[in-house]
XYZ file of C-alpha atoms in Angstrom:
646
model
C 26.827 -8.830 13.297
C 24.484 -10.528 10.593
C 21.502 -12.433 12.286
C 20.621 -14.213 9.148
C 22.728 -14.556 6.082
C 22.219 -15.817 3.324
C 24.669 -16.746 0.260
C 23.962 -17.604 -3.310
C 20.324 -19.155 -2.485
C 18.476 -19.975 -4.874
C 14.522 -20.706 -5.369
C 12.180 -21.974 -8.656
C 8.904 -22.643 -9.294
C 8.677 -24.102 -12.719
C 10.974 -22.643 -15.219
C 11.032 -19.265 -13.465
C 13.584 -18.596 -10.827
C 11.727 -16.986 -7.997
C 15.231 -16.224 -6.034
C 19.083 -16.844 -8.905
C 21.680 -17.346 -6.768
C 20.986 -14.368 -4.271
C 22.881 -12.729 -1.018
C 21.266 -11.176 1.713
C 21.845 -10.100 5.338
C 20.033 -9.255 8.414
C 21.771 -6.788 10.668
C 20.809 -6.132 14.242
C 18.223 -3.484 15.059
C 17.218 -3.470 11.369
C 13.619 -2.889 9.761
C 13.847 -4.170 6.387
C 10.812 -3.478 4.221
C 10.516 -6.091 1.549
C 8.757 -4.860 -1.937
C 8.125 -6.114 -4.985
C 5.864 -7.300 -8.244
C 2.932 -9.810 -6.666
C 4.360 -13.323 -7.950
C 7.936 -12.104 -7.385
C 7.952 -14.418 -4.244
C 8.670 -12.404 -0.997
C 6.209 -14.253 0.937
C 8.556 -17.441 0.174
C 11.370 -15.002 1.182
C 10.003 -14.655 4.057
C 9.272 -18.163 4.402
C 12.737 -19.519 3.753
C 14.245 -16.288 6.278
C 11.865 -17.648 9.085
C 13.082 -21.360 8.323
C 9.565 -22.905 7.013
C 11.020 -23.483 3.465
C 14.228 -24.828 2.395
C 15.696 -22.996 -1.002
C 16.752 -24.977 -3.781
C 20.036 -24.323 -3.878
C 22.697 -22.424 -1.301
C 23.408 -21.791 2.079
C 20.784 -20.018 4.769
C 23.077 -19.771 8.201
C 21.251 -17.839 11.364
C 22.642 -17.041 14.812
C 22.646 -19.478 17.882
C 19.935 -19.441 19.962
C 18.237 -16.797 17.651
C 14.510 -16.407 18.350
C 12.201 -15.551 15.260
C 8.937 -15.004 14.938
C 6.311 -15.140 11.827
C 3.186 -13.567 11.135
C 1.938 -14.990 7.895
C -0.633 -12.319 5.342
C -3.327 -14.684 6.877
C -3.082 -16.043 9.922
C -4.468 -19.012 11.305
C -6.198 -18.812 14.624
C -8.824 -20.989 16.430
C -11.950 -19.400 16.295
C -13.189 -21.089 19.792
C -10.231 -20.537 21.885
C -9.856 -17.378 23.626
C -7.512 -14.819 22.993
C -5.331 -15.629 26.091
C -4.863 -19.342 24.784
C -4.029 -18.621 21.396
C -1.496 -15.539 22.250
C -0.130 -18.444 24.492
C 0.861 -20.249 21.868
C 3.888 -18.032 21.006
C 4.977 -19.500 24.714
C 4.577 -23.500 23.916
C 7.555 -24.615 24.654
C 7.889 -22.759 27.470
C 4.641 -24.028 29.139
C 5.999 -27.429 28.213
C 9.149 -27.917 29.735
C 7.589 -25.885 33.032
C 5.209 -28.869 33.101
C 6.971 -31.766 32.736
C 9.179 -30.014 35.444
C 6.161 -30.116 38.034
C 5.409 -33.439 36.974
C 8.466 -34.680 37.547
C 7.971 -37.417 34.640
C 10.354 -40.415 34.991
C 13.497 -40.393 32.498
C 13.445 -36.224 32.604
C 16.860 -34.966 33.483
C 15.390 -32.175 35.924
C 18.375 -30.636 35.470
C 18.463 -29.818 32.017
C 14.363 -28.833 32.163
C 15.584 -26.153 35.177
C 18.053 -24.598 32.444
C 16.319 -24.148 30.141
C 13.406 -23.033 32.020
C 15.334 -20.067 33.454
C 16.304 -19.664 29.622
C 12.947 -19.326 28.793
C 11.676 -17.742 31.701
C 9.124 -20.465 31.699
C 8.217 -19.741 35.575
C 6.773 -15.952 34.070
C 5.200 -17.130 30.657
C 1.513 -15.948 32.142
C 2.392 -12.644 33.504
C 4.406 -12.331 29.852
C 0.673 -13.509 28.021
C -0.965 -10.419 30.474
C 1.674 -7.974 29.891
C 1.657 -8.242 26.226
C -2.148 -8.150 25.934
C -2.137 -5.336 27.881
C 0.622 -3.565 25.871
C -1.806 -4.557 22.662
C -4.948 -3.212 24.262
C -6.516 -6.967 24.335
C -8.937 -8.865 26.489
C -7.708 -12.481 26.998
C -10.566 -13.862 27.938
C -12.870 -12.288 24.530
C -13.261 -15.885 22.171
C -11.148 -14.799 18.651
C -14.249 -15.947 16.765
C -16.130 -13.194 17.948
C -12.638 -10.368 16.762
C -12.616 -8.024 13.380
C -10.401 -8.871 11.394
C -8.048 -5.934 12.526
C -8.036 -6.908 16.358
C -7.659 -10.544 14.835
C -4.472 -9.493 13.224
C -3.537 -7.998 16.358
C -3.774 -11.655 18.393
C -1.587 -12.811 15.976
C 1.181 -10.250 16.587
C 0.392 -10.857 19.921
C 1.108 -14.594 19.874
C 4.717 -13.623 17.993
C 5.509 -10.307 20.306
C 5.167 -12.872 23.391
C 8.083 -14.918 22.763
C 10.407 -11.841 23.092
C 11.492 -12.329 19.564
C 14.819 -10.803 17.661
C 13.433 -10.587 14.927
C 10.112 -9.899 13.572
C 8.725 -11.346 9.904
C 5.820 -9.636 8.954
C 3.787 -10.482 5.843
C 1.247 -7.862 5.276
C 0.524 -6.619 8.791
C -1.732 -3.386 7.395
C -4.152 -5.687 5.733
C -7.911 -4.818 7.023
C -6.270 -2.944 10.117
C -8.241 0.999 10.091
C -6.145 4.144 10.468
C -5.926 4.107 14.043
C -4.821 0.220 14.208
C -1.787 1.018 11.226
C -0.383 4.262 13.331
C -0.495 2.177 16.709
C 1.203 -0.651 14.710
C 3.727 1.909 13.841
C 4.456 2.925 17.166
C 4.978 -0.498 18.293
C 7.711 -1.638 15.140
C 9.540 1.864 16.237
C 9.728 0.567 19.456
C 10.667 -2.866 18.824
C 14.551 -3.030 20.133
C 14.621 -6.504 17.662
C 15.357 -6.346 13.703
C 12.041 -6.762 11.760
C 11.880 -7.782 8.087
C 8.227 -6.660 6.779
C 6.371 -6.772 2.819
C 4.170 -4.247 2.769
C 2.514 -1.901 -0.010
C 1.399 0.490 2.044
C 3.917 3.141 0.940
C 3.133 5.803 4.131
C 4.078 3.085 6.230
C 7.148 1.788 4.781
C 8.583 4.937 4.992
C 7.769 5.698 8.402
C 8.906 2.363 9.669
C 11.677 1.052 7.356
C 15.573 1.809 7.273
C 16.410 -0.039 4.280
C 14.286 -1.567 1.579
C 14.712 -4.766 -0.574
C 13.702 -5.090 -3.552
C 13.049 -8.842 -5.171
C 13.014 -8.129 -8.558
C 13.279 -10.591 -11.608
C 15.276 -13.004 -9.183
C 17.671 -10.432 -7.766
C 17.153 -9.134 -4.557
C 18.521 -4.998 -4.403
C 19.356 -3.119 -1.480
C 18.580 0.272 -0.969
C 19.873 2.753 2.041
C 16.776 4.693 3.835
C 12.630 3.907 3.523
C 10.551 3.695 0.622
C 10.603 7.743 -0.619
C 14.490 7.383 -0.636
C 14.276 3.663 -2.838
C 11.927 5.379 -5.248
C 14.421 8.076 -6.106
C 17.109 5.497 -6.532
C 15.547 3.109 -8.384
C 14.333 5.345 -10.861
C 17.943 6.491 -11.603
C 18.814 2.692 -11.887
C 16.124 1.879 -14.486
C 17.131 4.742 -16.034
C 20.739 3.428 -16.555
C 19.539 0.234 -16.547
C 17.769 1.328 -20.053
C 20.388 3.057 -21.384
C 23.003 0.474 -21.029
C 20.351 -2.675 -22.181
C 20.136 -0.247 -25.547
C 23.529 0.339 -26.009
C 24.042 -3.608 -25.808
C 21.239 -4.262 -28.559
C 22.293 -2.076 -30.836
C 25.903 -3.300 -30.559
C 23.950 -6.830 -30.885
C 22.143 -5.698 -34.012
C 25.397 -4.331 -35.264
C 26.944 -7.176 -35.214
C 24.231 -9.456 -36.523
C 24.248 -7.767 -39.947
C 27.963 -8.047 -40.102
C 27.543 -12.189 -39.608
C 25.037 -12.622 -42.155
C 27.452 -10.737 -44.736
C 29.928 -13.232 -44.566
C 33.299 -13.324 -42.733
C 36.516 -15.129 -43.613
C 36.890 -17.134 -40.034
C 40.691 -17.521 -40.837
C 41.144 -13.748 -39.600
C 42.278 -13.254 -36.257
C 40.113 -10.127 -35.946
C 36.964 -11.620 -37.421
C 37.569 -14.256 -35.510
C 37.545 -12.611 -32.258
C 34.610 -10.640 -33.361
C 32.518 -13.990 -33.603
C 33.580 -14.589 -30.342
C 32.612 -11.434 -29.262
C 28.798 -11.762 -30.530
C 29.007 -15.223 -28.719
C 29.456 -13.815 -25.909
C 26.628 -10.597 -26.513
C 24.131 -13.128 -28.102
C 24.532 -15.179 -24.238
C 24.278 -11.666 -22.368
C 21.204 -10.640 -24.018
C 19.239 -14.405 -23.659
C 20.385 -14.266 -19.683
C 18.551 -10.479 -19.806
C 15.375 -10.757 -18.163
C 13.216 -7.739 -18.989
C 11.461 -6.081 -16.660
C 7.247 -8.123 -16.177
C 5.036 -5.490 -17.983
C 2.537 -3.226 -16.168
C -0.559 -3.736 -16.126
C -2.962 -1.798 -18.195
C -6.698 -0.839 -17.247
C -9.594 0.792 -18.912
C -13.096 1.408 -17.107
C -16.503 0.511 -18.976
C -17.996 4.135 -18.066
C -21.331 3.172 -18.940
C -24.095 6.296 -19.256
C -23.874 9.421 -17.649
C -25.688 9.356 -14.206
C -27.675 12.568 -13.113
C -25.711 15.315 -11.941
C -26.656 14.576 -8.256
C -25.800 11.294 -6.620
C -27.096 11.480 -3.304
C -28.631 14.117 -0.979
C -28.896 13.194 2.618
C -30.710 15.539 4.797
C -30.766 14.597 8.570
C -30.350 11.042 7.889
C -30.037 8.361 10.710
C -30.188 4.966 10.802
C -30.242 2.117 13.883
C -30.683 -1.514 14.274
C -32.347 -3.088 17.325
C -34.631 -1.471 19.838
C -34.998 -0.258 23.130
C -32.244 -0.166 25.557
C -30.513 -2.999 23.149
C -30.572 0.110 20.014
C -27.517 1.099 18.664
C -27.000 4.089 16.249
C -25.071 3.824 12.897
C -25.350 7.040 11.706
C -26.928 10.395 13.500
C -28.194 13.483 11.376
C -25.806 13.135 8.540
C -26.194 15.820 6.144
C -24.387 15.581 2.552
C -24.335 16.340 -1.352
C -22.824 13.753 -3.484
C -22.650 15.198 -7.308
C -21.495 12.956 -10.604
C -18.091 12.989 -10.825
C -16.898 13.320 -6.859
C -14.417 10.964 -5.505
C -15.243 10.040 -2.022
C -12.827 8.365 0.518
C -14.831 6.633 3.460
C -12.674 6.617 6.593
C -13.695 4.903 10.167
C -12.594 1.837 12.193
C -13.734 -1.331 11.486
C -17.362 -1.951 12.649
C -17.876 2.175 12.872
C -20.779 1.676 9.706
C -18.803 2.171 6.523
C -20.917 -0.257 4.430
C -24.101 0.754 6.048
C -23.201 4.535 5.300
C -22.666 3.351 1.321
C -26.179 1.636 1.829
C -27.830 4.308 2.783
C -26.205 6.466 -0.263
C -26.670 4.136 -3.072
C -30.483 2.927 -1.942
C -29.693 -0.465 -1.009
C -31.185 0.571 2.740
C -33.514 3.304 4.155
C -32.549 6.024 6.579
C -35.002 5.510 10.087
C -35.298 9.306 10.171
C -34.386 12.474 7.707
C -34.333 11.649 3.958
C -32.070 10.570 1.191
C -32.630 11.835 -1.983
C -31.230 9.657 -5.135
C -30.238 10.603 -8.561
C -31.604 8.733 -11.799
C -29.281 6.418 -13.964
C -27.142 5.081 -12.006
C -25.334 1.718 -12.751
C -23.037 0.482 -9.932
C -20.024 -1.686 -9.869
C -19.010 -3.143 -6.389
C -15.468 -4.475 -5.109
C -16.046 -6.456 -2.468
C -12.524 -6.748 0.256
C -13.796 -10.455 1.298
C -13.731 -11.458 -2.091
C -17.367 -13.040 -1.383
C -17.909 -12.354 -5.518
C -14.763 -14.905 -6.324
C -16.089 -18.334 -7.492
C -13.463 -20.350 -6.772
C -13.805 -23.242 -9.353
C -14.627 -21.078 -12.725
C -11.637 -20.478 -14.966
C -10.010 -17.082 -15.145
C -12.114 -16.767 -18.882
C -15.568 -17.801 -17.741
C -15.139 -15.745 -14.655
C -14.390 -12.652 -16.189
C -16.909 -13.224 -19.484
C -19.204 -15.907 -18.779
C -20.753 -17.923 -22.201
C -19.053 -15.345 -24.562
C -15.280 -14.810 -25.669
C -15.707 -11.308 -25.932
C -15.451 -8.149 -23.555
C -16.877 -4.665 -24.738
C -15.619 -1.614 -23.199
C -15.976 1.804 -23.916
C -17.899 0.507 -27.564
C -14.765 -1.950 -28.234
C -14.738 -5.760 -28.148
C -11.724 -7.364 -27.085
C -11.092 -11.416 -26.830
C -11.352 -12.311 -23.199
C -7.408 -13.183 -23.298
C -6.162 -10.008 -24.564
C -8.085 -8.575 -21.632
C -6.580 -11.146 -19.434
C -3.361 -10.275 -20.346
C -3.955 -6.307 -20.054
C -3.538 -7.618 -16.253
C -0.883 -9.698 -16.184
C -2.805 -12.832 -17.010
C -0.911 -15.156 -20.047
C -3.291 -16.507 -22.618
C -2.105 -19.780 -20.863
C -3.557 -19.413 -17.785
C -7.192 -18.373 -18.739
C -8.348 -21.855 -18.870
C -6.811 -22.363 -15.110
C -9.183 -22.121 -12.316
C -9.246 -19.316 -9.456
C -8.376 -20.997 -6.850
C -4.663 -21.260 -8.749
C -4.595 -17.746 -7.992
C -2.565 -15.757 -4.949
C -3.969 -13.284 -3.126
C -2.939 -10.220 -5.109
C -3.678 -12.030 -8.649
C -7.685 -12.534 -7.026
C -7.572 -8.737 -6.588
C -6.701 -8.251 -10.009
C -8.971 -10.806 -11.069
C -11.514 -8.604 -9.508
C -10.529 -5.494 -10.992
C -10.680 -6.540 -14.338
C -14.211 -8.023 -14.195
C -15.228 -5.153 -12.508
C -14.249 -2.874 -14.923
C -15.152 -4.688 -17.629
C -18.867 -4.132 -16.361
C -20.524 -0.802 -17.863
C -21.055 1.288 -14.249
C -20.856 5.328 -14.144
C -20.507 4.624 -9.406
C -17.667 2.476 -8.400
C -18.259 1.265 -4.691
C -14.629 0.242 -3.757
C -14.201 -1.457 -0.479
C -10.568 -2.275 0.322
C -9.211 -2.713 -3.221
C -5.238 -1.982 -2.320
C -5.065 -5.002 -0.018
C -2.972 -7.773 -1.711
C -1.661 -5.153 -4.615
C 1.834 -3.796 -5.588
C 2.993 -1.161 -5.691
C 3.189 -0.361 -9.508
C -0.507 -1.622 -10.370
C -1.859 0.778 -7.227
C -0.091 3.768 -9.029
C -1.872 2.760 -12.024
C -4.999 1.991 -10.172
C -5.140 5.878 -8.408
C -4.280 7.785 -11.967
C -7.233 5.299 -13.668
C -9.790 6.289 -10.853
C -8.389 10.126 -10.793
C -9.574 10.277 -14.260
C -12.676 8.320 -14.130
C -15.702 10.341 -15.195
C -18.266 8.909 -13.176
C -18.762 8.658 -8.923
C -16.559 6.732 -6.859
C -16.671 5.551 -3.361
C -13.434 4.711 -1.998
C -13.225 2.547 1.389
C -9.576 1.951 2.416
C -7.010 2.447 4.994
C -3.749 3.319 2.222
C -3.864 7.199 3.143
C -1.302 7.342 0.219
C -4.330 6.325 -2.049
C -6.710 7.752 -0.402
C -4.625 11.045 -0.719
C -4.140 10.693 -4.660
C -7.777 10.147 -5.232
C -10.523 11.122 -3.381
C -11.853 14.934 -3.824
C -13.824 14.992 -0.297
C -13.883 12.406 2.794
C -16.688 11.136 4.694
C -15.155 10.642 8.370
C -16.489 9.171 11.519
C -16.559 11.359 14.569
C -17.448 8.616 17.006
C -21.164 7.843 18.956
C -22.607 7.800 15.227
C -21.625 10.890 13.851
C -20.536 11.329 10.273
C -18.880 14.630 8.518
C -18.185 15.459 4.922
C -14.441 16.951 4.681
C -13.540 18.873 1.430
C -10.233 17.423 0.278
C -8.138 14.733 1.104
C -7.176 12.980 3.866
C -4.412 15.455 4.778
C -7.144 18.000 4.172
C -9.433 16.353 6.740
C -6.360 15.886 9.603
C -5.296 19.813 8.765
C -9.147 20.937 9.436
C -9.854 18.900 11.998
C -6.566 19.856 13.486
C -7.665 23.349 13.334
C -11.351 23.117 14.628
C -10.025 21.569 17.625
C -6.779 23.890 18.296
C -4.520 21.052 18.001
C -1.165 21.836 16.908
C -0.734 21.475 13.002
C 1.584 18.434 11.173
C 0.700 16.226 13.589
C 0.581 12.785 11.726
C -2.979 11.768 13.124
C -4.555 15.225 14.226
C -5.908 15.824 18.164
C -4.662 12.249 19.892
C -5.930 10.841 23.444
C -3.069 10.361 25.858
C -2.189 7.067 24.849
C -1.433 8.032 21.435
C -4.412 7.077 19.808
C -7.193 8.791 17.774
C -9.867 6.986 20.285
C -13.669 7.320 19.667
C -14.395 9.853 22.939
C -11.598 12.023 21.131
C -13.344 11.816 17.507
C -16.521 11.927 19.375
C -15.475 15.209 20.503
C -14.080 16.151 17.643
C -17.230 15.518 16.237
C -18.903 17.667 18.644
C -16.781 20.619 18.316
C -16.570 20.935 14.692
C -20.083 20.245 14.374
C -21.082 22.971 16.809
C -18.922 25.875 15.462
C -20.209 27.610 12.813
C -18.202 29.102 10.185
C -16.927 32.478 11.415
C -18.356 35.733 9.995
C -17.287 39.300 11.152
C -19.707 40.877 14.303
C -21.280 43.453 13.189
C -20.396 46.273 15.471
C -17.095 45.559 14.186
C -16.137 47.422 11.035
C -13.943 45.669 8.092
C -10.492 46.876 8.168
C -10.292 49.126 4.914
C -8.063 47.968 2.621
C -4.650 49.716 2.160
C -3.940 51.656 -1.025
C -0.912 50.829 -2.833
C 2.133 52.778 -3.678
C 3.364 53.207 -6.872
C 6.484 51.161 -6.350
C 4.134 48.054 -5.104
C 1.514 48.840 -7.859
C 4.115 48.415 -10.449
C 5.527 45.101 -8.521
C 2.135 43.569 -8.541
C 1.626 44.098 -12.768
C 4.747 42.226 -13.088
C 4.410 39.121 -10.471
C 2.131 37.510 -13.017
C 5.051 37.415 -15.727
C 7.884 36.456 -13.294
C 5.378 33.781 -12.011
C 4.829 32.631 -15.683
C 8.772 32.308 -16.991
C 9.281 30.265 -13.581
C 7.040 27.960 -14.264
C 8.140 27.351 -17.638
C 11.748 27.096 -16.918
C 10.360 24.475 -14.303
C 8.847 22.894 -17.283
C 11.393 22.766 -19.016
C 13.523 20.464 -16.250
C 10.766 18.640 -16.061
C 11.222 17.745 -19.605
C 15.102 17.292 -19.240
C 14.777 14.890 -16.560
C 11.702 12.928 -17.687
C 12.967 10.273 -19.489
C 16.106 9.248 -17.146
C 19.022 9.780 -20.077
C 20.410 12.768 -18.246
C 21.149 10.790 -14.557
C 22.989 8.393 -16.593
C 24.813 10.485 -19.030
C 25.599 13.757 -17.088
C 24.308 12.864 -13.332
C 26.016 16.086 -11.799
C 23.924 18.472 -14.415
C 20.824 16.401 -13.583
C 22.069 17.299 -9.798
C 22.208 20.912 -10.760
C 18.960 20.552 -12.576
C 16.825 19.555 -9.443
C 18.922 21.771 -7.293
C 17.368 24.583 -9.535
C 14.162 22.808 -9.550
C 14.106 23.357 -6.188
C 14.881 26.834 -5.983
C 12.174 27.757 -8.813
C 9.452 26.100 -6.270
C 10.683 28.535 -3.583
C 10.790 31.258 -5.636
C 6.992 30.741 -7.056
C 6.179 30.527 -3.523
C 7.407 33.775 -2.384
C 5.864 35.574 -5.299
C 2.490 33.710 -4.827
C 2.555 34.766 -1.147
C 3.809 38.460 -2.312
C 1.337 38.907 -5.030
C -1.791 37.655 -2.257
C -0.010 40.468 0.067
C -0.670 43.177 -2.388
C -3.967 42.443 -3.175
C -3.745 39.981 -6.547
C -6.940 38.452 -7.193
């Protein structure tokens, strides 16, 4: 049975209808992940589904006596209160009729207050407070002012989690939580026996915690069976169709435009019913709303820098003294060379920026040495947004005094720039406050990379972006030239960028991993003898990657050096060959080769989408076969090591 339902709602700001006449439903036990184009307006979705907004237009019905419970992208909590009284919150109205109960305030019918106080279970609501706190590893009596902003997010789903909700509205719950915090969060939505509606564009996430995903797209909201993998694969195939039937319709449209203008004698019945007909086309194609353009970036490379970066020998670094010191970083050794793409991973407060200090000069280790390459011009995105001035217009921010922006040896107008991300000439003049919190992230982007810089420091740049500029934002950085630094908690992004991580190993110890972030899980995994494909590598018993287990981690892989052969033990001699498997390695490489271009070749079939529309069950048999080609280059790879290919 639907929870919430609702039926041909509509929603507009302006001219633009956020939501035309839209259905949707709410099942029980559901974990809807809502996705979509920043601007497209889930977060007033969410709004209208938790019953703060009204829609313009339609009906919005919800089960009696349903309980619901928001989380907005940024909560607001008081800073002085403690966490106790603010996770308390969730229980107001249970503390209040509990109260006027004991007072026994003249006028109260008692009898009423003692139902619904066994509704509520108003007698409990501070054991509830402890248990939940407990469940979310919080101290109730720590002030909130004194929180990250990960455990701060964590009060908040603390305050909602308390009222035993049924269902759950989350509005970008990953936002500046670390690793750790996002795979504990995941645990506890898996768990959650209520229905949970979430927007989130942090892709590994979605599709571990979603079972259906909404799209809100152009005013129409889309269903799709399964998590965010299984939407991608569908909505390409509808775009594709989508395409193919929109160009079918304008050429039709074209077609018939040519015939008016030729002159027609109305009195016809058949020209007369073709006049209708392009009536009718000319309506379709005005309702059409095409799909809002991507947005298109370029980096200002700047001047080579040296070929080395930064060389850190030994380096530590602590603040305070005494008793009262604590370490940052201990003995870090590294080589950072022009061109690497390092992904900084920790928990909030481990030393991240400090670390990136250290690297780029802005501090100076305590003990061991950092050596610095020459040339180097830095560009810095900043997560708080502290580099936003509010009251400047989008033009002055992004090109102050000057209507130009050179990149790369080209000028371009400030507006065209503007509009390369998703800024109209319109709204240049408009001040940045206007802005949401995605459109400031772009805002960012684009004056960062209009600034000529061969390091990019990026600290948190995927919070607040969709889906389809963070694609764009990983293949830009994967062919940037120059150094980048890469702070951020998407392991999908991480993943498609960086070329080595810098991890934290707990007690201030820092390691260099060659690879990506599945790299670093896979060797850590090993070094420590945890069993392999497990989603977070060696976990303490409550699930969690905690610092005494990194710490560890730390120790072991730091401690083991790599393995070479004892030398009272003799190499095994290699095996000679027989004819049969001499001849079977000369022609692996040429197998291996066709393969791969037959798998080309699909590639090519299915790239442009025609084929799922006009012949789905060949494009079917096509992947099928894709399939079996990557299996088959597999086996031969692993063959041809077998016998020796080198």
């Amino acid at each position: 049975m639907a929870l919430i339902t609702l039926n041909q709602v509509s929603l507009a700001f302006g001219h633009v209808p956020l939501l035309d006449h839209q259905d949707f439903s709410l099942e029980t036990q559901e974990r809807v992940g809502l996705v979509g184009r920043n601007g497209t307006g889930k977060s007033s979705l969410l709004k209208i589904l938790a019953g703060l907004e009204r829609p313009d237009d339609g009906l919005v019905q919800t089960q009696n006596g349903l309980r619901q419970a928001y989380v907005p992208q940024e909560p607001v909590l008081d800073g002085d209160a403690s966490v106790f009284d603010v996770t308390s919150e969730g229980l107001a109205r249970a503390k209040l009729v509990r109260d006027l109960y004991l007072e026994h305030a003249p006028g109260v019918d008692l009898d009423a207050l003692q139902n619904e106080i066994e509704a509520l279970d108003a007698w409990n609501w501070e054991q509830r407070v402890e248990q939940t706190l407990d469940k979310l590893q919080l101290d109730g009596t720590t002030r909130v002012g004194e929180l990250s902003g990960g455990l701060k997010k964590r009060v908040a789903l603390a305050r909602a989690l308390v009222s035993q909700p049924d269902v759950l509205l989350l509005d970008e719950p990953t936002n500046h939580l670390d690793l750790d915090a996002i795979g504990w969060l995941e645990e506890l939505l898996l768990g959650f026996k209520g229905s949970v509606v979430v927007i989130s564009h942090d892709r590994a996430f979605l599709d571990r915690v979603t079972t259906r995903t909404v799209e809100l797209d152009r005013g129409r909201l889309m269903s799709y069976a399964g998590n965010f993998s299984q939407y991608q694969v569908l909505k390409e195939e509808q775009l594709a169709q989508e395409a193919v039937i929109n160009a079918k319709a304008d050429k039709l449209l074209a077609q018939e435009e040519i015939w008016i203008r030729k002159g027609v004698e109305a009195r016809r019945t058949r020209a007369q019913a073709r006049i209708e007909r392009l009536s009718v086309l000319r309506s379709q194609r005005s309702q059409r709303r095409d799909a809002v353009g991507r947005v298109r970036m370029e980096v200002s490379s700047g001047a080579p820098s040296g070929k080395l970066v930064a060389e850190l020998e030994n380096a530590s670094k602590w603040f305070g003294d005494g008793d009262s010191r604590k370490t940052i970083i201990k003995n870090f050794t590294a080589t950072i060379l022009r061109g690497d793409k390092v992904g900084l991973i920790g928990p909030n407060g481990a030393g991240k920026t400090t670390l990136l200090k250290l690297i780029l000069g802005q501090l100076e280790p305590d003990e061991g040495t950092v050596k610095r390459g020459t040339q180097m011009q830095v560009a810095y995105f900043d997560q708080m947004r502290d580099q936003l001035d509010l009251d400047a217009t989008l033009e002055d921010f992004i090109s102050p005094g000057s209507e130009w922006v050179e990149i790369n040896g080209r000028r371009t107008h400030v507006k065209s720039y503007l509009s390369d991300f998703l800024f109209s000439p319109a709204r240049a003049h408009a001040p940045v406050r206007t802005l949401s919190g995605g459109e400031r992230n772009r805002l960012l982007l684009a004056r960062l990379f209009a600034r000529p810089a061969n390091v990019l420091v990026l600290d948190e740049p995927t919070n607040d972006l969709d889906i389809d500029t963070l694609e764009l934002l990983e293949g830009l950085l994967a062919e940037y030239e120059g150094t980048v630094f890469l702070v951020s908690h998407d392991r999908r992004f991480l993943d498609n960028v960086v070329t080595s991580t810098i991890v934290f190993e707990g007690d201030g110890l820092w390691r260099e991993y060659e690879g990506s972030v599945q790299d670093w899980l896979t060797q850590a995994a090993r070094a420590q003898g945890a069993v392999a494909g497990s989603p977070w590598g060696a976990k303490t018993s409550s699930g969690k990657l905690g610092d005494k287990t990194l710490a560890a981690k730390g120790q072991t892989t730091a401690a083991a050096p790599a393995a070479v052969p004892s030398p009272s033990v003799a190499p095994t001699a290699k095996r000679k060959l027989s004819y049969k498997e001499q001849r079977e390695l000369e022609a692996l490489p040429a197998q291996m080769e066709a393969l791969e271009q037959e798998q080309q070749q699909i590639d090519q079939a299915l790239a442009d989408g025609h084929l799922y529309a006009n012949d789905p069950a060949q494009a079917a048999l096509l992947l099928a076969r894709h399939g079996e080609i990557e299996e088959a280059l597999m086996t031969a790879l692993e063959r041809w090591e077998q016998l020796g290919g080198v």
